[in-house]
CSV table of C-alpha atoms and ligand atoms in Angstrom, one decimal:
chain,number,residue,atom,x,y,z
A,1,MET,CA,-130.0,1.1,114.7
A,2,ARG,CA,-132.0,-2.1,114.9
A,3,LEU,CA,-131.5,-4.4,117.8
A,4,ARG,CA,-129.5,-7.4,116.9
A,5,ASP,CA,-127.6,-9.8,119.2
A,6,LYS,CA,-124.2,-11.2,118.8
A,7,HIS,CA,-125.7,-14.4,117.5
A,8,GLY,CA,-127.1,-12.5,114.5
A,9,ARG,CA,-130.8,-12.6,115.7
A,10,PHE,CA,-132.9,-9.4,115.2
A,11,ILE,CA,-135.0,-8.6,118.2
A,12,THR,CA,-138.4,-7.5,117.1
A,13,ASP,CA,-140.8,-8.8,119.7
A,14,LEU,CA,-141.2,-7.1,123.1
A,15,ARG,CA,-143.2,-8.5,126.0
A,16,VAL,CA,-144.1,-6.0,128.7
A,17,SER,CA,-145.4,-7.2,132.1
A,18,ILE,CA,-147.6,-4.4,133.6
A,19,THR,CA,-148.3,-6.1,136.9
A,20,ASP,CA,-146.9,-8.9,139.0
A,21,ARG,CA,-150.3,-9.7,140.6
A,22,CYS,CA,-152.5,-12.5,139.4
A,23,ASN,CA,-156.0,-13.6,140.4
A,24,TYR,CA,-155.3,-17.2,139.5
A,25,LYS,CA,-153.1,-19.7,141.3
A,26,CYS,CA,-152.3,-22.3,138.6
A,27,VAL,CA,-150.6,-25.3,140.1
A,28,TYR,CA,-147.8,-25.2,137.6
A,29,CYS,CA,-147.1,-21.5,138.0
A,30,ARG,CA,-147.7,-20.3,141.6
A,31,THR,CA,-147.4,-21.7,145.1
A,32,GLY,CA,-151.0,-20.8,146.1
A,33,ASN,CA,-149.7,-18.6,148.9
A,34,GLU,CA,-148.8,-14.9,148.6
A,35,GLY,CA,-145.2,-14.9,147.6
A,36,ALA,CA,-142.7,-12.5,146.1
A,37,LEU,CA,-144.2,-9.4,144.6
A,38,TYR,CA,-142.4,-7.0,142.4
A,39,ALA,CA,-143.4,-3.4,141.9
A,40,ASP,CA,-145.5,-1.9,139.0
A,41,LEU,CA,-144.4,1.2,137.1
A,42,PRO,CA,-146.8,4.0,136.1
A,43,PHE,CA,-148.1,3.5,132.5
A,44,ALA,CA,-146.2,6.6,131.4
A,45,ASP,CA,-142.9,4.9,132.2
A,46,TYR,CA,-143.9,1.7,130.3
A,47,LEU,CA,-144.9,4.0,127.4
A,48,ARG,CA,-141.6,5.8,127.4
A,49,ILE,CA,-139.7,2.5,127.4
A,50,VAL,CA,-141.8,1.0,124.6
A,51,LYS,CA,-141.3,4.1,122.5
A,52,ILE,CA,-137.5,3.6,122.8
A,53,PHE,CA,-137.7,0.0,121.9
A,54,VAL,CA,-139.9,0.8,118.9
A,55,ARG,CA,-137.2,3.2,117.7
A,56,LEU,CA,-134.8,0.2,117.9
A,57,GLY,CA,-136.9,-2.0,115.6
A,58,ILE,CA,-139.5,-3.6,117.8
A,59,GLU,CA,-142.6,-4.4,115.7
A,60,LYS,CA,-144.7,-6.6,118.1
A,61,VAL,CA,-145.7,-5.7,121.6
A,62,ARG,CA,-147.4,-8.2,123.9
A,63,ILE,CA,-148.8,-7.0,127.2
A,64,THR,CA,-148.7,-9.6,129.9
A,65,GLY,CA,-148.2,-10.1,133.6
A,66,GLY,CA,-149.1,-11.4,136.3
A,67,GLU,CA,-152.6,-10.8,135.0
A,68,PRO,CA,-152.6,-7.6,132.9
A,69,LEU,CA,-156.4,-7.2,133.0
A,70,LEU,CA,-156.2,-6.5,136.7
A,71,ARG,CA,-154.4,-3.2,136.0
A,72,ASN,CA,-156.7,-0.1,135.8
A,73,GLY,CA,-155.7,2.0,132.9
A,74,LEU,CA,-154.9,-0.8,130.5
A,75,VAL,CA,-157.4,0.3,127.8
A,76,ASP,CA,-155.8,3.8,127.8
A,77,PHE,CA,-152.3,2.3,127.6
A,78,VAL,CA,-153.4,0.2,124.6
A,79,ARG,CA,-154.8,3.3,122.9
A,80,GLU,CA,-151.4,5.1,123.4
A,81,LEU,CA,-149.5,2.1,122.0
A,82,ALA,CA,-151.8,1.9,119.0
A,83,HIS,CA,-150.5,5.3,117.9
A,84,LEU,CA,-146.9,4.2,117.7
A,85,ARG,CA,-145.4,3.2,114.3
A,86,THR,CA,-142.6,0.8,113.5
A,87,LEU,CA,-139.5,1.8,111.7
A,88,GLY,CA,-141.2,0.8,108.5
A,89,GLY,CA,-144.2,3.1,109.3
A,90,GLU,CA,-146.6,0.3,110.2
A,91,SER,CA,-148.9,0.0,113.2
A,92,LEU,CA,-147.5,-2.3,116.0
A,93,ASP,CA,-148.7,-5.8,116.2
A,94,LEU,CA,-150.4,-5.4,119.6
A,95,ALA,CA,-151.4,-8.4,121.7
A,96,VAL,CA,-152.4,-9.2,125.2
A,97,THR,CA,-151.9,-12.5,127.1
A,98,THR,CA,-154.5,-13.0,129.8
A,99,ASN,CA,-156.2,-15.7,131.9
A,100,GLY,CA,-159.5,-14.3,130.4
A,101,HIS,CA,-161.3,-13.9,133.7
A,102,LEU,CA,-162.0,-10.2,133.2
A,103,LEU,CA,-162.2,-10.4,129.4
A,104,PRO,CA,-166.0,-10.5,129.1
A,105,ASP,CA,-166.2,-6.8,130.0
A,106,LEU,CA,-162.9,-5.7,128.5
A,107,ALA,CA,-162.7,-7.4,125.1
A,108,ALA,CA,-164.7,-4.7,123.3
A,109,PRO,CA,-163.1,-1.7,124.9
A,110,LEU,CA,-159.6,-3.2,124.2
A,111,LYS,CA,-160.5,-3.8,120.6
A,112,ALA,CA,-161.9,-0.2,120.3
A,113,ALA,CA,-158.6,1.1,121.7
A,114,GLY,CA,-156.6,-0.6,119.0
A,115,LEU,CA,-155.7,-4.0,120.4
A,116,GLY,CA,-155.2,-6.5,117.5
A,117,ARG,CA,-155.4,-9.9,119.1
A,118,VAL,CA,-155.5,-11.8,122.3
A,119,THR,CA,-154.2,-15.0,123.8
A,120,VAL,CA,-156.2,-16.5,126.6
A,121,SER,CA,-154.7,-19.2,128.9
A,122,MET,CA,-157.1,-22.0,129.5
A,123,ASP,CA,-155.8,-25.3,130.7
A,124,ALA,CA,-158.9,-27.5,130.5
A,125,VAL,CA,-162.3,-27.5,128.8
A,126,ASP,CA,-163.7,-29.5,131.6
A,127,PRO,CA,-164.8,-27.1,134.4
A,128,ALA,CA,-163.8,-29.3,137.3
A,129,LYS,CA,-160.3,-29.9,135.8
A,130,PHE,CA,-160.0,-26.2,135.1
A,131,ALA,CA,-160.8,-25.5,138.8
A,132,ARG,CA,-158.3,-28.1,140.0
A,133,ILE,CA,-155.5,-26.5,138.0
A,134,THR,CA,-156.3,-22.8,138.6
A,135,ARG,CA,-157.4,-23.3,142.2
A,136,VAL,CA,-160.3,-20.8,141.5
A,137,ALA,CA,-163.9,-22.0,141.8
A,138,ASN,CA,-166.2,-21.2,138.8
A,139,GLY,CA,-163.5,-19.4,136.7
A,140,PHE,CA,-164.2,-21.6,133.7
A,141,GLU,CA,-167.5,-19.8,132.8
A,142,ASN,CA,-165.8,-16.4,132.9
A,143,VAL,CA,-163.0,-17.5,130.7
A,144,LEU,CA,-165.2,-19.2,128.2
A,145,ALA,CA,-167.4,-16.0,128.1
A,146,GLY,CA,-164.2,-14.0,127.7
A,147,ILE,CA,-163.0,-16.0,124.7
A,148,ARG,CA,-166.4,-15.6,123.1
A,149,ALA,CA,-166.5,-11.9,123.8
A,150,ALA,CA,-163.0,-11.5,122.2
A,151,ARG,CA,-164.3,-13.2,119.1
A,152,ARG,CA,-167.4,-11.1,119.0
A,153,ALA,CA,-165.4,-7.9,119.5
A,154,GLY,CA,-163.3,-8.8,116.4
A,155,LEU,CA,-160.0,-9.6,118.1
A,156,ASP,CA,-158.3,-11.8,115.5
A,157,PRO,CA,-156.9,-14.3,116.0
A,158,VAL,CA,-158.1,-15.5,119.4
A,159,LYS,CA,-155.5,-18.0,120.6
A,160,VAL,CA,-156.1,-20.3,123.6
A,161,ASN,CA,-152.9,-21.5,125.4
A,162,CYS,CA,-153.0,-24.7,127.3
A,163,VAL,CA,-150.0,-25.9,129.4
A,164,LEU,CA,-150.2,-29.7,129.5
A,165,LEU,CA,-149.3,-31.4,132.8
A,166,ARG,CA,-149.3,-35.2,133.2
A,167,GLY,CA,-151.8,-36.2,135.8
A,168,PHE,CA,-153.9,-33.0,135.4
A,169,ASN,CA,-155.0,-32.4,131.8
A,170,GLU,CA,-153.3,-34.7,129.3
A,171,ASP,CA,-156.7,-36.2,128.6
A,172,GLN,CA,-157.9,-32.8,127.4
A,173,ILE,CA,-156.0,-32.9,124.1
A,174,VAL,CA,-158.8,-34.2,122.0
A,175,GLU,CA,-161.4,-32.1,123.8
A,176,PHE,CA,-159.3,-29.0,122.9
A,177,ALA,CA,-159.2,-30.1,119.3
A,178,ARG,CA,-163.0,-30.2,119.3
A,179,PHE,CA,-163.0,-26.8,121.1
A,180,SER,CA,-160.8,-25.2,118.4
A,181,ARG,CA,-163.1,-26.5,115.6
A,182,GLU,CA,-166.3,-25.5,117.4
A,183,GLU,CA,-165.3,-22.1,118.8
A,184,GLY,CA,-163.1,-20.9,115.8
A,185,VAL,CA,-160.0,-20.3,118.0
A,186,ILE,CA,-156.4,-21.4,117.6
A,187,VAL,CA,-155.5,-23.8,120.5
A,188,ARG,CA,-151.8,-24.0,121.4
A,189,PHE,CA,-150.4,-26.7,123.6
A,190,ILE,CA,-147.3,-25.6,125.6
A,191,GLU,CA,-144.8,-27.9,127.1
A,192,PHE,CA,-144.4,-27.3,130.8
A,193,MET,CA,-141.1,-25.4,131.6
A,194,PRO,CA,-139.2,-25.2,134.9
A,195,LEU,CA,-140.4,-21.7,135.6
A,196,GLU,CA,-142.7,-22.3,138.5
A,197,GLU,CA,-142.6,-20.8,142.0
A,198,ASP,CA,-142.7,-24.2,143.6
A,199,ARG,CA,-140.4,-27.0,142.6
A,200,VAL,CA,-142.9,-29.2,140.8
A,201,TRP,CA,-141.2,-29.5,137.4
A,202,SER,CA,-139.7,-32.8,136.3
A,203,PRO,CA,-139.3,-34.3,132.8
A,204,GLU,CA,-142.0,-36.9,133.6
A,205,VAL,CA,-144.7,-34.2,134.1
A,206,VAL,CA,-144.0,-32.7,130.7
A,207,VAL,CA,-146.3,-33.9,127.9
A,208,PRO,CA,-144.0,-33.7,124.9
A,209,MET,CA,-144.9,-32.7,121.4
A,210,ASP,CA,-144.8,-36.2,119.9
A,211,GLU,CA,-147.3,-37.5,122.4
A,212,ILE,CA,-149.6,-34.5,121.7
A,213,LEU,CA,-149.5,-35.2,117.9
A,214,GLU,CA,-150.2,-38.9,118.6
A,215,ALA,CA,-153.3,-38.0,120.6
A,216,LEU,CA,-154.5,-35.6,118.0
A,217,ASN,CA,-154.1,-38.2,115.2
A,218,THR,CA,-156.4,-40.6,117.1
A,219,PHE,CA,-159.1,-37.9,116.7
A,220,ARG,CA,-158.5,-37.0,113.1
A,221,PRO,CA,-155.4,-37.0,110.9
A,222,VAL,CA,-153.4,-33.8,111.4
A,223,ARG,CA,-151.7,-31.8,108.6
A,224,GLN,CA,-148.8,-29.4,109.3
A,225,LEU,CA,-149.2,-25.8,108.2
A,226,PRO,CA,-146.3,-23.5,107.3
A,227,HIS,CA,-144.9,-21.4,110.2
A,228,GLY,CA,-142.5,-18.4,110.4
A,229,LEU,CA,-138.9,-19.2,111.6
A,230,SER,CA,-139.2,-17.1,114.8
A,231,GLU,CA,-142.7,-18.3,115.5
A,232,THR,CA,-142.7,-20.4,118.7
A,233,ALA,CA,-145.5,-22.8,117.6
A,234,ARG,CA,-145.5,-25.5,115.0
A,235,ARG,CA,-148.9,-25.2,113.4
A,236,TYR,CA,-151.4,-28.0,112.4
A,237,THR,CA,-154.9,-28.4,111.1
A,238,PHE,CA,-156.9,-31.5,110.5
A,239,ASP,CA,-157.6,-33.4,107.2
A,240,ASP,CA,-160.7,-31.3,106.5
A,241,GLY,CA,-158.9,-28.0,107.3
A,242,VAL,CA,-161.2,-27.1,110.2
A,243,GLY,CA,-159.5,-25.9,113.4
A,244,GLU,CA,-156.0,-25.0,114.1
A,245,ILE,CA,-153.6,-26.4,116.7
A,246,GLY,CA,-150.2,-25.0,117.7
A,247,ILE,CA,-147.6,-26.9,119.6
A,248,ILE,CA,-145.0,-24.9,121.5
A,249,ALA,CA,-142.3,-27.3,122.5
A,250,PRO,CA,-139.4,-25.5,124.2
A,251,VAL,CA,-138.4,-28.6,126.1
A,252,SER,CA,-138.5,-31.3,123.5
A,253,HIS,CA,-137.9,-29.1,120.4
A,254,PRO,CA,-136.2,-25.9,121.4
A,255,PHE,CA,-136.4,-22.9,119.0
A,256,CYS,CA,-133.9,-20.6,120.6
A,257,GLY,CA,-131.9,-20.3,117.3
A,258,HIS,CA,-134.6,-18.1,115.9
A,259,CYS,CA,-135.6,-16.2,119.1
A,260,SER,CA,-136.7,-12.6,118.4
A,261,ARG,CA,-138.0,-11.9,121.9
A,262,ILE,CA,-137.0,-9.7,124.8
A,263,ARG,CA,-138.9,-9.0,128.0
A,264,LEU,CA,-139.6,-6.1,130.4
A,265,THR,CA,-140.7,-7.1,133.9
A,266,SER,CA,-143.3,-5.1,135.7
A,267,ASP,CA,-140.6,-3.3,137.7
A,268,GLY,CA,-138.8,-2.3,134.6
A,269,LYS,CA,-136.0,-4.9,134.3
A,270,ILE,CA,-135.0,-6.3,131.0
A,271,ARG,CA,-134.7,-10.1,130.6
A,272,THR,CA,-133.1,-11.4,127.4
A,273,CYS,CA,-134.3,-15.0,127.9
A,274,LEU,CA,-137.0,-16.7,130.1
A,275,PHE,CA,-134.1,-18.6,131.6
A,276,SER,CA,-131.8,-15.6,132.3
A,277,LEU,CA,-130.1,-15.7,135.6
A,278,LEU,CA,-129.8,-11.9,135.5
A,279,ASP,CA,-132.1,-8.8,135.3
A,280,HIS,CA,-130.9,-5.6,133.6
A,281,ASP,CA,-132.1,-2.6,135.4
A,282,LEU,CA,-133.5,-0.3,132.7
A,283,ALA,CA,-136.0,1.5,135.0
A,284,GLY,CA,-133.2,2.2,137.6
A,285,ARG,CA,-131.3,4.1,134.9
A,286,MET,CA,-134.4,5.9,133.8
A,287,PHE,CA,-135.1,7.0,137.4
A,288,SER,CA,-131.5,8.2,137.7
A,289,GLY,CA,-132.2,10.7,134.8
A,290,ALA,CA,-130.8,8.8,131.8
A,291,SER,CA,-131.9,10.3,128.5
A,292,ASP,CA,-133.7,8.3,125.8
A,293,ASP,CA,-130.5,8.0,123.8
A,294,GLN,CA,-128.6,6.7,126.9
A,295,LEU,CA,-131.4,4.2,127.5
A,296,ALA,CA,-131.3,3.1,123.9
A,297,ASP,CA,-127.5,2.6,124.2
A,298,TYR,CA,-128.0,0.5,127.3
A,299,ILE,CA,-130.6,-1.6,125.6
A,300,HIS,CA,-128.2,-2.3,122.8
A,301,SER,CA,-125.5,-3.4,125.2
A,302,VAL,CA,-127.9,-5.7,127.0
A,303,VAL,CA,-129.2,-7.3,123.8
A,304,ASP,CA,-125.7,-7.9,122.6
A,305,HIS,CA,-125.4,-10.4,125.5
A,306,LYS,CA,-128.6,-12.3,124.9
A,307,GLU,CA,-128.1,-16.0,125.7
A,308,ALA,CA,-127.6,-18.4,122.8
A,309,ARG,CA,-130.2,-20.8,124.2
A,310,HIS,CA,-131.7,-22.3,127.3
A,311,HIS,CA,-130.4,-25.5,129.0
A,312,ILE,CA,-133.5,-27.2,130.2
A,313,GLY,CA,-133.0,-30.8,131.0
A,314,GLU,CA,-129.2,-30.6,130.8
A,315,PRO,CA,-126.9,-31.4,133.7
A,316,GLY,CA,-126.1,-28.3,135.6
A,317,PHE,CA,-129.3,-26.5,134.5
A,318,VAL,CA,-129.9,-23.6,136.9
A,319,LYS,CA,-133.5,-22.4,137.4
A,320,PRO,CA,-133.9,-18.7,136.6
A,321,SER,CA,-134.0,-16.2,139.4
A,322,ARG,CA,-137.6,-15.3,138.7
A,323,SER,CA,-140.6,-17.6,137.9
A,324,MET,CA,-142.9,-17.0,134.9
A,325,VAL,CA,-145.5,-15.0,136.7
A,326,HIS,CA,-142.8,-12.5,137.8
A,327,ILE,CA,-141.2,-12.3,134.4
A,328,GLY,CA,-144.2,-12.0,132.1
A,329,GLY,CA,-145.1,-15.0,129.8
B,1,LIG,N1,-152.0,-14.1,133.5
B,1,LIG,C1,-151.8,-14.2,132.1
B,1,LIG,C2,-152.2,-15.6,131.6
B,1,LIG,O1,-152.7,-16.4,132.3
B,1,LIG,O2,-152.0,-15.8,130.4
B,1,LIG,C3,-150.4,-13.8,131.6
B,1,LIG,C4,-149.2,-14.3,132.4
B,1,LIG,S1,-149.0,-16.1,132.4
B,1,LIG,C5,-147.5,-16.2,133.4
B,1,LIG,C6,-148.5,-16.4,130.7
B,1,LIG,C7,-148.5,-17.8,130.2
B,1,LIG,O3,-147.4,-18.5,130.8
B,1,LIG,C8,-149.8,-18.5,130.5
B,1,LIG,O4,-150.2,-19.1,129.3
B,1,LIG,C9,-149.3,-19.7,131.4
B,1,LIG,O5,-150.1,-20.8,131.2
B,1,LIG,C10,-147.9,-19.8,131.0
B,1,LIG,N2,-147.0,-20.5,132.0
B,1,LIG,C11,-146.9,-20.1,133.3
B,1,LIG,N3,-146.0,-20.9,133.9
B,1,LIG,C12,-145.5,-21.8,132.9
B,1,LIG,C13,-144.6,-22.8,132.9
B,1,LIG,N4,-143.9,-23.2,134.0
B,1,LIG,N5,-144.3,-23.5,131.7
B,1,LIG,C14,-145.0,-23.1,130.6
B,1,LIG,N6,-145.9,-22.1,130.6
B,1,LIG,C15,-146.2,-21.5,131.7
């Protein structure tokens, strides 16, 4: 039976974190020091879990982390996933989210293994600003080369995610619009959410959707494109139809009502919302000898309790028990 929560939402989109480690230390994500580290599972365990989820109606699998390209064996894992079929008999919609640092060498093998598309996180098109945010010297050239390698390999679309932070990169909005048009990639601006290891979030640091649109319109008039209900991004192009910009605005324009997502952490815990206060220990049950049917029943019972929505910015908001890097974005 297909996964559906008690709010009537079908769950079709699984995000699997395959490692908690990351080679970047983005100021809005990590402390810059070695912090909490959760375990990885062998790929065979992730594969078993994904197969169960696919039997329950999952159609889209996004591999993430930490930084998923750090994990040896990723290409083989993608090849295994590419053999799976949805309940409707289709191939899975297979994607990876990466910081792109190791993508120059991995884009072509990942595509050959069956990866459909890739999202690369890049928070500035100015190399010095990029280094200030990521706290990694000379990363920009690798990431740019990774984006270009992904396009050459035929990964389609290539999306570039940029988290906007006031005081760091809000002046990059127009530069990213040019980047989208020149490089043939979809650029998506994401509002900063309170999911960081440090306590740096405040409403003032968030660059909201309306401000992003205003900045884009000073460059060229923007035109909205249709978007699917469960799609996180509102989509835009310019008056001449060249370039595509998405705006993901969970803070100023939440989209929880159409959420179709569920997450598996690198240590095999289910999270029903980025802002969940609880983990659900699927791997623990698997290691205690539960059968696939028992695990499927457990997943149904967890999904049934998926949160209606997040409460960012409301009085009494409680920060989730794990930060983005330890959940899998
Ligand atoms: N390492 C990979 C990467 O850089 O894309 C995958 C993991 S990373 C945690 C996934 C995405 O979450 C990135 O696009 C990152 O910019 C975003 N992210 C991290 N912390 C965030 C926050 N507090 N608010 C919004 N997005 C965040």
